[in-house]
mmCIF file of C-alpha atoms and ligand atoms in Angstrom:
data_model
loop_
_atom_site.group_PDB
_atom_site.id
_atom_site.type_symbol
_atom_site.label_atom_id
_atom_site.label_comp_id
_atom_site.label_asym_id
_atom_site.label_seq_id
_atom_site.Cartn_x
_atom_site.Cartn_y
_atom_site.Cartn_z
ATOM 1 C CA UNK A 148 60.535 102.423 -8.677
ATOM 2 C CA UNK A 149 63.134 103.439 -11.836
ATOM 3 C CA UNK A 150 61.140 102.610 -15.021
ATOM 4 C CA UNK A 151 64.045 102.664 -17.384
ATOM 5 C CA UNK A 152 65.744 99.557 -18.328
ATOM 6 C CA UNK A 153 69.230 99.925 -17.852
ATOM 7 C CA UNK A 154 70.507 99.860 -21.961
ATOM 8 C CA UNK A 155 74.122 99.515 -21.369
ATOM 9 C CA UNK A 156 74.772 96.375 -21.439
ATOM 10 C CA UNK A 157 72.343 95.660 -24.882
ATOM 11 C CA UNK A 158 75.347 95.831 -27.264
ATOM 12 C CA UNK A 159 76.837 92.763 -25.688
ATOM 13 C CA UNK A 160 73.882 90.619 -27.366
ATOM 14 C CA UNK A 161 73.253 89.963 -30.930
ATOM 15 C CA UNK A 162 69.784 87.987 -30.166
ATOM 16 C CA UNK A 163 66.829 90.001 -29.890
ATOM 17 C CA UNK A 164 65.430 87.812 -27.537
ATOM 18 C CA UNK A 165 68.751 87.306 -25.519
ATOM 19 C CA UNK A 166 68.976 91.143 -25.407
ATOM 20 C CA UNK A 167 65.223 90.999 -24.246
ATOM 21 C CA UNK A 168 65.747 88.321 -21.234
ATOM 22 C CA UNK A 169 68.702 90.440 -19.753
ATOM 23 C CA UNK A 170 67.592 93.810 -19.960
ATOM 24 C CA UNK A 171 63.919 92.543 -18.447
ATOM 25 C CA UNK A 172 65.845 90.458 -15.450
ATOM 26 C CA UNK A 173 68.221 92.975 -14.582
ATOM 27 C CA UNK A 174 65.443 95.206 -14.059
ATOM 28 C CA UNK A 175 63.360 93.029 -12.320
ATOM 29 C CA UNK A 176 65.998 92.101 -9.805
ATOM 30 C CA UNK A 177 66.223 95.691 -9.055
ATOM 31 C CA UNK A 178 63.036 96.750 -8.684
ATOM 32 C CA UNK A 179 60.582 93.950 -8.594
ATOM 33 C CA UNK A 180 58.855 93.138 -4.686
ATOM 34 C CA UNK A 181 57.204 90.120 -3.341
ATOM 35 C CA UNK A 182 53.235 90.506 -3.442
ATOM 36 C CA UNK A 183 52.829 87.632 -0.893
ATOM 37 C CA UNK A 184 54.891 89.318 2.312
ATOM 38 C CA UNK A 185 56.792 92.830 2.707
ATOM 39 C CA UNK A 186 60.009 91.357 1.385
ATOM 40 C CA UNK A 187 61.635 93.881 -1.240
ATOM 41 C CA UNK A 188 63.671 91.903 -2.470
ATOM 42 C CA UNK A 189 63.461 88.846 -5.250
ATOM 43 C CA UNK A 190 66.502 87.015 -5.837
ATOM 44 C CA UNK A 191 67.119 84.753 -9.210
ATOM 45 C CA UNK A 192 67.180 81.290 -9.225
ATOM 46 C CA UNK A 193 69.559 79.308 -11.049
ATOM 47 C CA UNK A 194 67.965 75.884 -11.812
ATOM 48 C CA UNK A 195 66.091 76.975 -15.155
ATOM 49 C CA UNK A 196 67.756 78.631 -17.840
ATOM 50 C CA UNK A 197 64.398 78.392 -19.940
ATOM 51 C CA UNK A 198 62.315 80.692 -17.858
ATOM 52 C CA UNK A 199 63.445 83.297 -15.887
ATOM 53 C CA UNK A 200 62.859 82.695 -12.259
ATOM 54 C CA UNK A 201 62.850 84.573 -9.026
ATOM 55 C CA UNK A 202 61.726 83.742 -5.824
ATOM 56 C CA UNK A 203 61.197 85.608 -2.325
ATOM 57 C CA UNK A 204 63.557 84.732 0.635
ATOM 58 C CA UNK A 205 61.517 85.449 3.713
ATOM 59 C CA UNK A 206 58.546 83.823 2.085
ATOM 60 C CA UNK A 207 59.282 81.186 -0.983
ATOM 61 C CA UNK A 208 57.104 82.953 -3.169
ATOM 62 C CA UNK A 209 57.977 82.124 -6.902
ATOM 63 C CA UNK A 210 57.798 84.114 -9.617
ATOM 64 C CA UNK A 211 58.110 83.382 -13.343
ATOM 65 C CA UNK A 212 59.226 86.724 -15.818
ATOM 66 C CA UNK A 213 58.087 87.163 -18.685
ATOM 67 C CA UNK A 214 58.495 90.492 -21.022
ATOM 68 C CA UNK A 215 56.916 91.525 -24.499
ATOM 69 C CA UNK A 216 56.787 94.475 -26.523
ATOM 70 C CA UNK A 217 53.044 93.865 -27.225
ATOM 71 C CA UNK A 218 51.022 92.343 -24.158
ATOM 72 C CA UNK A 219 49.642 89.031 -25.128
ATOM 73 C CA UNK A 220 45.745 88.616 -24.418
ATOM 74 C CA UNK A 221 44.907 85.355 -25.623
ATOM 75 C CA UNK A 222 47.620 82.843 -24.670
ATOM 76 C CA UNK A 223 51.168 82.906 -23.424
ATOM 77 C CA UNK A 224 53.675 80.288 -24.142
ATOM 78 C CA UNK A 225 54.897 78.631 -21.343
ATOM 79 C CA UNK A 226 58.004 75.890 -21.123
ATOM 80 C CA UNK A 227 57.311 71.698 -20.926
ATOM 81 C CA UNK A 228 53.843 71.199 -19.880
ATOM 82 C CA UNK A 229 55.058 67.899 -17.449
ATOM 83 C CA UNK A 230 57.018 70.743 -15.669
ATOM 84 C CA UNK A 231 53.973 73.196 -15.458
ATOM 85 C CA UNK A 232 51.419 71.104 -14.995
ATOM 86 C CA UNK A 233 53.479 69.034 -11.752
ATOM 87 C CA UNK A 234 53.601 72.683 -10.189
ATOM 88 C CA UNK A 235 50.181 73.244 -10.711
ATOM 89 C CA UNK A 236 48.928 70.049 -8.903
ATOM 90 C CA UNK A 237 51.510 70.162 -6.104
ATOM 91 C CA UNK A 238 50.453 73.541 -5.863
ATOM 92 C CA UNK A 239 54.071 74.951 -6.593
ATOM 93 C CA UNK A 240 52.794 77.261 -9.702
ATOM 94 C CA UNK A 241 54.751 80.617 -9.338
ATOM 95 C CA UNK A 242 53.023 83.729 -10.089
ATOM 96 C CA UNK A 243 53.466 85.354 -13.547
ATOM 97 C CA UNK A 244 55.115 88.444 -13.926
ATOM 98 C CA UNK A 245 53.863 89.775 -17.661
ATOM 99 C CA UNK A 246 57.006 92.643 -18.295
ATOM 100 C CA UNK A 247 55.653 95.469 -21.361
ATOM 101 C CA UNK A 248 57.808 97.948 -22.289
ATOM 102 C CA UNK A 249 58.445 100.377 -25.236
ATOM 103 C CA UNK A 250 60.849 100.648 -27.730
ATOM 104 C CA UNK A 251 63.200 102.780 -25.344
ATOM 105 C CA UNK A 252 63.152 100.406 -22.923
ATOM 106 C CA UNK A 253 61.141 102.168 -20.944
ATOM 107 C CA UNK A 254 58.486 99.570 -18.607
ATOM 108 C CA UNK A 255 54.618 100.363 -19.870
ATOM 109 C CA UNK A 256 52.639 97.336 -17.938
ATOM 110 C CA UNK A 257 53.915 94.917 -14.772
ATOM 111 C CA UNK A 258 50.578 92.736 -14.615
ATOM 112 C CA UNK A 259 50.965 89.721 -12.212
ATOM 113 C CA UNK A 260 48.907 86.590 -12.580
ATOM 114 C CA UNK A 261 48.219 84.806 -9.391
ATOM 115 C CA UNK A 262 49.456 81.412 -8.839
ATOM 116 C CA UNK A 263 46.174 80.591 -7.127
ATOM 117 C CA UNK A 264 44.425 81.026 -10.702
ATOM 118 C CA UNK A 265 46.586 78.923 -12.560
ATOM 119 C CA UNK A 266 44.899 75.616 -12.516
ATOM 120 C CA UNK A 267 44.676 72.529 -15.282
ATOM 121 C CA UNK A 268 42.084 73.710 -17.113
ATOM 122 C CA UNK A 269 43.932 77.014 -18.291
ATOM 123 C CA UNK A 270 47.336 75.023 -18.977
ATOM 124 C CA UNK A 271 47.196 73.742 -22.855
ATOM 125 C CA UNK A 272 49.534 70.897 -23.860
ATOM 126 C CA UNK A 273 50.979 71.778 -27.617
ATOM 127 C CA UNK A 274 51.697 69.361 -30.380
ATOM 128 C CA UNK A 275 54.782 67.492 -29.408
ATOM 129 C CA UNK A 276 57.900 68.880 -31.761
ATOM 130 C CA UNK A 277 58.331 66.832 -34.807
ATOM 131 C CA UNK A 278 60.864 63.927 -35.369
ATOM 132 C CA UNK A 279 63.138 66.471 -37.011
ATOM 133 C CA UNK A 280 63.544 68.703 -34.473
ATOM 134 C CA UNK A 281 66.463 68.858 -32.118
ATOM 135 C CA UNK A 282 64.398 68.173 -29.060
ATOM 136 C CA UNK A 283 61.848 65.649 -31.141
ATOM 137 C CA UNK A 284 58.611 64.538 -29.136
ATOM 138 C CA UNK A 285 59.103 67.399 -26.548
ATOM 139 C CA UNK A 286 55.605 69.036 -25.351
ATOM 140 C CA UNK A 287 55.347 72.769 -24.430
ATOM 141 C CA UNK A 288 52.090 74.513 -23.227
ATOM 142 C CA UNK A 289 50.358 77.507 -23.239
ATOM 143 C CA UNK A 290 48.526 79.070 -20.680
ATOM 144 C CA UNK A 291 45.088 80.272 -21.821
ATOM 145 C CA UNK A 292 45.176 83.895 -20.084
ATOM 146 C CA UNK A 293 41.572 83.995 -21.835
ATOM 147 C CA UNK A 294 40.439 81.437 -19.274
ATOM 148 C CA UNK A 295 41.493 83.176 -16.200
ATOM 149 C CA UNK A 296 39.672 85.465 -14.105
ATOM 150 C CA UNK A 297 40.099 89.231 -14.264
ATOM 151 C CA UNK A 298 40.593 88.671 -10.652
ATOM 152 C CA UNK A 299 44.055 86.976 -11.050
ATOM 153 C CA UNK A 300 46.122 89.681 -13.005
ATOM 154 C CA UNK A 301 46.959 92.439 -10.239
ATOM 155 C CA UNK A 302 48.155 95.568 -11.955
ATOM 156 C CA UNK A 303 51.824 96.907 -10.503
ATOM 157 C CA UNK A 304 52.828 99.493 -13.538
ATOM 158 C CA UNK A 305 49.585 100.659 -14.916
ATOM 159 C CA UNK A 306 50.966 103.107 -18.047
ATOM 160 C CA UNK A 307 53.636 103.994 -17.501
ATOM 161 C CA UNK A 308 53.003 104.812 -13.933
ATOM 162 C CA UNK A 309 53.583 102.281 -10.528
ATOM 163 C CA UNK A 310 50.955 101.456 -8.524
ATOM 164 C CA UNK A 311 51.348 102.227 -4.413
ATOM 165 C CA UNK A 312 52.807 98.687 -2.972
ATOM 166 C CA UNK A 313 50.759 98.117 -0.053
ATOM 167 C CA UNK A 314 47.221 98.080 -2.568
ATOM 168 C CA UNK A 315 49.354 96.007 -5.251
ATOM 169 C CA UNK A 316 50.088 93.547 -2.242
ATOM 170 C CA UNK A 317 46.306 93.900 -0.703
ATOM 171 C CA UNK A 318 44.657 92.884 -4.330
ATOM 172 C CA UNK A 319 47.269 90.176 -3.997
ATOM 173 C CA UNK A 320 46.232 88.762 -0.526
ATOM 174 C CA UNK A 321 42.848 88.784 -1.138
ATOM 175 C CA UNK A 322 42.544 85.616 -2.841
ATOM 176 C CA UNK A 323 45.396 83.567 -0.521
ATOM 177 C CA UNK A 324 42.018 81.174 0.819
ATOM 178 C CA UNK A 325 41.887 79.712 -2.360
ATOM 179 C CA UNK A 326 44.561 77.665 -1.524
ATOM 180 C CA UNK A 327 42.696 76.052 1.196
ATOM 181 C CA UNK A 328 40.680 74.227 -2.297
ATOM 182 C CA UNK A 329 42.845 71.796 -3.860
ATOM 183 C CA UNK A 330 44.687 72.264 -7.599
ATOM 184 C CA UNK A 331 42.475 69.699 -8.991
ATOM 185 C CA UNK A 332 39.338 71.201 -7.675
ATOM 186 C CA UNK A 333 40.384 75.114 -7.880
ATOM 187 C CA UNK A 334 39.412 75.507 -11.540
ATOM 188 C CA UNK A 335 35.725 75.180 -10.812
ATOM 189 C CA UNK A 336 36.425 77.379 -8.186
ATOM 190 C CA UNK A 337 38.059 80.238 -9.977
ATOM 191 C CA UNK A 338 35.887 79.768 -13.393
ATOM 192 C CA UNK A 339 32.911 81.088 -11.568
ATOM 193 C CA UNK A 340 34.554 83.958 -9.480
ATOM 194 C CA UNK A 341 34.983 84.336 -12.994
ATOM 195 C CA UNK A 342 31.489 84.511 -13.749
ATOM 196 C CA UNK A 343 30.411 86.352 -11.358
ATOM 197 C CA UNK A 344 33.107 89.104 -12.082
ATOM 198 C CA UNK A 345 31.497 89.257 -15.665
ATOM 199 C CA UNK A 346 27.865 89.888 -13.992
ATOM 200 C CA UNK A 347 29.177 93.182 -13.188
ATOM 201 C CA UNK A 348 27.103 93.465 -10.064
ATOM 202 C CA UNK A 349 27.421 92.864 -6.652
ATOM 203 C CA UNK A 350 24.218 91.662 -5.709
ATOM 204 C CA UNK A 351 23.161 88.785 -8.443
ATOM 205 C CA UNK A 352 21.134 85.595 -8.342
ATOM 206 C CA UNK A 353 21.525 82.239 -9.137
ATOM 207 C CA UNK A 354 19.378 82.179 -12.961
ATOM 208 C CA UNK A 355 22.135 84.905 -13.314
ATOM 209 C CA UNK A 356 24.655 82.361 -13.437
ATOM 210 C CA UNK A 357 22.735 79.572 -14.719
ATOM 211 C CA UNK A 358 22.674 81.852 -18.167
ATOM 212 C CA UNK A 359 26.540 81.540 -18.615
ATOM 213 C CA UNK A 360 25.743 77.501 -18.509
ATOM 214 C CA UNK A 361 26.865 77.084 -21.842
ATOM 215 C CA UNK A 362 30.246 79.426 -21.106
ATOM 216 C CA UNK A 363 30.865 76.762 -18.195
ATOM 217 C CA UNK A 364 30.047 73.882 -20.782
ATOM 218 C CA UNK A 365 32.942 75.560 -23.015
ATOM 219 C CA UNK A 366 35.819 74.645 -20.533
ATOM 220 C CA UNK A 367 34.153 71.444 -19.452
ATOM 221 C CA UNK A 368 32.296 69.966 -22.265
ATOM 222 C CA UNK A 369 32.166 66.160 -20.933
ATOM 223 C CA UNK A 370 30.594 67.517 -17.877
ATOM 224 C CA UNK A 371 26.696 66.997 -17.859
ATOM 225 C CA UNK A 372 26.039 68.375 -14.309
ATOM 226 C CA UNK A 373 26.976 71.987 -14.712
ATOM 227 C CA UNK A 374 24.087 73.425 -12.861
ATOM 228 C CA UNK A 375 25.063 71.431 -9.487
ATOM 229 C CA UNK A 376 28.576 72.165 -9.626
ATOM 230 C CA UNK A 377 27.601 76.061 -9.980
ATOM 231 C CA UNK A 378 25.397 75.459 -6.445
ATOM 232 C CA UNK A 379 28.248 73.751 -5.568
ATOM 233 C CA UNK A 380 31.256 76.587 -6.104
ATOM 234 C CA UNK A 381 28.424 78.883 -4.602
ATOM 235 C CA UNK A 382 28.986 77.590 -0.927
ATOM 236 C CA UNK A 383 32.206 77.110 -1.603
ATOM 237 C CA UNK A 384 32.707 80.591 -2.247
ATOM 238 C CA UNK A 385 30.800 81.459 0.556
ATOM 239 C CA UNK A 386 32.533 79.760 3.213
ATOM 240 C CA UNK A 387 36.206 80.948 1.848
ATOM 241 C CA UNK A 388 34.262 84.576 2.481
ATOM 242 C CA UNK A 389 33.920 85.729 -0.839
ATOM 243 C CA UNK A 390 29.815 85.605 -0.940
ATOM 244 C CA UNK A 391 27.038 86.303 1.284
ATOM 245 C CA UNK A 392 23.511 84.237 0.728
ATOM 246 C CA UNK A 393 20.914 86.769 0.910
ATOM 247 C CA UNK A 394 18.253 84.086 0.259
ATOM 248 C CA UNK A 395 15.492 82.888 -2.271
ATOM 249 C CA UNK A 396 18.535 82.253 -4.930
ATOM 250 C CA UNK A 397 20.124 85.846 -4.103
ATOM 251 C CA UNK A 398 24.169 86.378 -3.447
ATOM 252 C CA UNK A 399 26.002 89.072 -2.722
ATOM 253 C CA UNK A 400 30.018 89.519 -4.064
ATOM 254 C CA UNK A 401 31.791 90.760 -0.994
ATOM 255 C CA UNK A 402 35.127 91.653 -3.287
HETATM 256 ZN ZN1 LIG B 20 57.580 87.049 0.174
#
């Protein structure tokens, strides 16, 4: 994989971010892969010019680009929330493709987010733009990349340096039974792998979880049965094979 952005064209563009969303695509068309099959090749999609898609022909895979100079940790703007969120619940969400490179145009960081992970609760509607605004009333979003689980953002270029393929790909395929939980449902699902992940331990018990009640409260505040529904992702967990019940309110992570 060439890490070097090819420069020559830059002089064509004036925009900063114009010059930005070429140099990043070209080089993504050349050298980005599908995580979901051994395709090696992405190709470009022409129905949005607003975000930068690519999608895998031998498996549909989608993929949204998006490059920085500094790697956003909080949030990430996204384009009209009706669009975003209708791919999230028909479970159509592509996987992110968060582009950092350096002032020579030189790739740093290639961190995907998995579509599985994207869900409603990390998707935050915006104020609509004002009456004076060429596009007045429109709504954007933001996906809250604070909200997701470590275990959705699978490293490709690591500093400078790309990772081997087939464990890129692996880390990818790991979590594909989360689509057997629906959209709607998935957030519960994916907040406490979440958790868990945050225990730092493999073996880890259920008071472990109930302390992290309130963190749970945090993304869903109306919800006044949060001990239940942490039971409840528990077996759910454990029957997509992520978790073994070792008994008397003991688990053990088997990722
Ligand atoms: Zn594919």
């Amino acid at each position: 994989m060439l890490l070097q952005c090819d420069t020559s064209l830059a002089d064509l563009y004036t925009s900063g971010a114009q010059k930005s969303r070429v140099l990043s695509e070209l080089w993504f068309e050349s050298n980005g892969y599908c995580l979901s099959c051994d395709s090696a090749v992405l190709r470009r999609t022409q129905c949005n010019t607003r975000a930068t898609d690519f999608l895998c022909p031998t498996c549909d895979q989608s993929y949204e680009l998006k490059s920085f100079r500094a790697q956003p940790t909080r949030s990430l703007v996204d384009g009209a929330y009706s669009s975003l969120m209708g791919k999230v619940l028909s479970g159509s969400a592509p996987t992110l493709m968060m582009l950092q490179r350096n002032e020579c145009w030189t790739i740093q960081n290639l961190t995907a987010i998995h579509h599985l992970f994207l869900t409603p609760e990390v998707i935050e509607k915006r104020a609509p733009l004002s009456n004076t605004a060429r596009r007045a009333g429109w709504v954007g979003c933001k996906i809250r990349l604070d909200r997701i689980s470590p275990d959705a953002k699978i490293s490709i270029i690591t500093a400078g340096r790309a990772n081997d393929p087939e464990a890129v790909r692996g880390a990818f395929k790991r979590f594909e039974k989360l689509s057997m939980v629906s959209p709607k449902k998935r957030g519960w699902t994916t907040l406490t792998l979440g958790m868990i992940r945050n225990l730092q331990a493999q073996i880890f018990t259920l008071k472990d979880l109930y302390q992290r009640e309130s963190d749970f409260a945090n993304i869903y505040p109306t919800n006044k049965n949060i001990r239940p529904k942490i039971r409840q992702q528990l077996q759910v967990l454990r029957d997509l094979g992520y978790l073994r019940f070792l008994g008397s309110g003991t688990y053990r992570a088997l990722i």
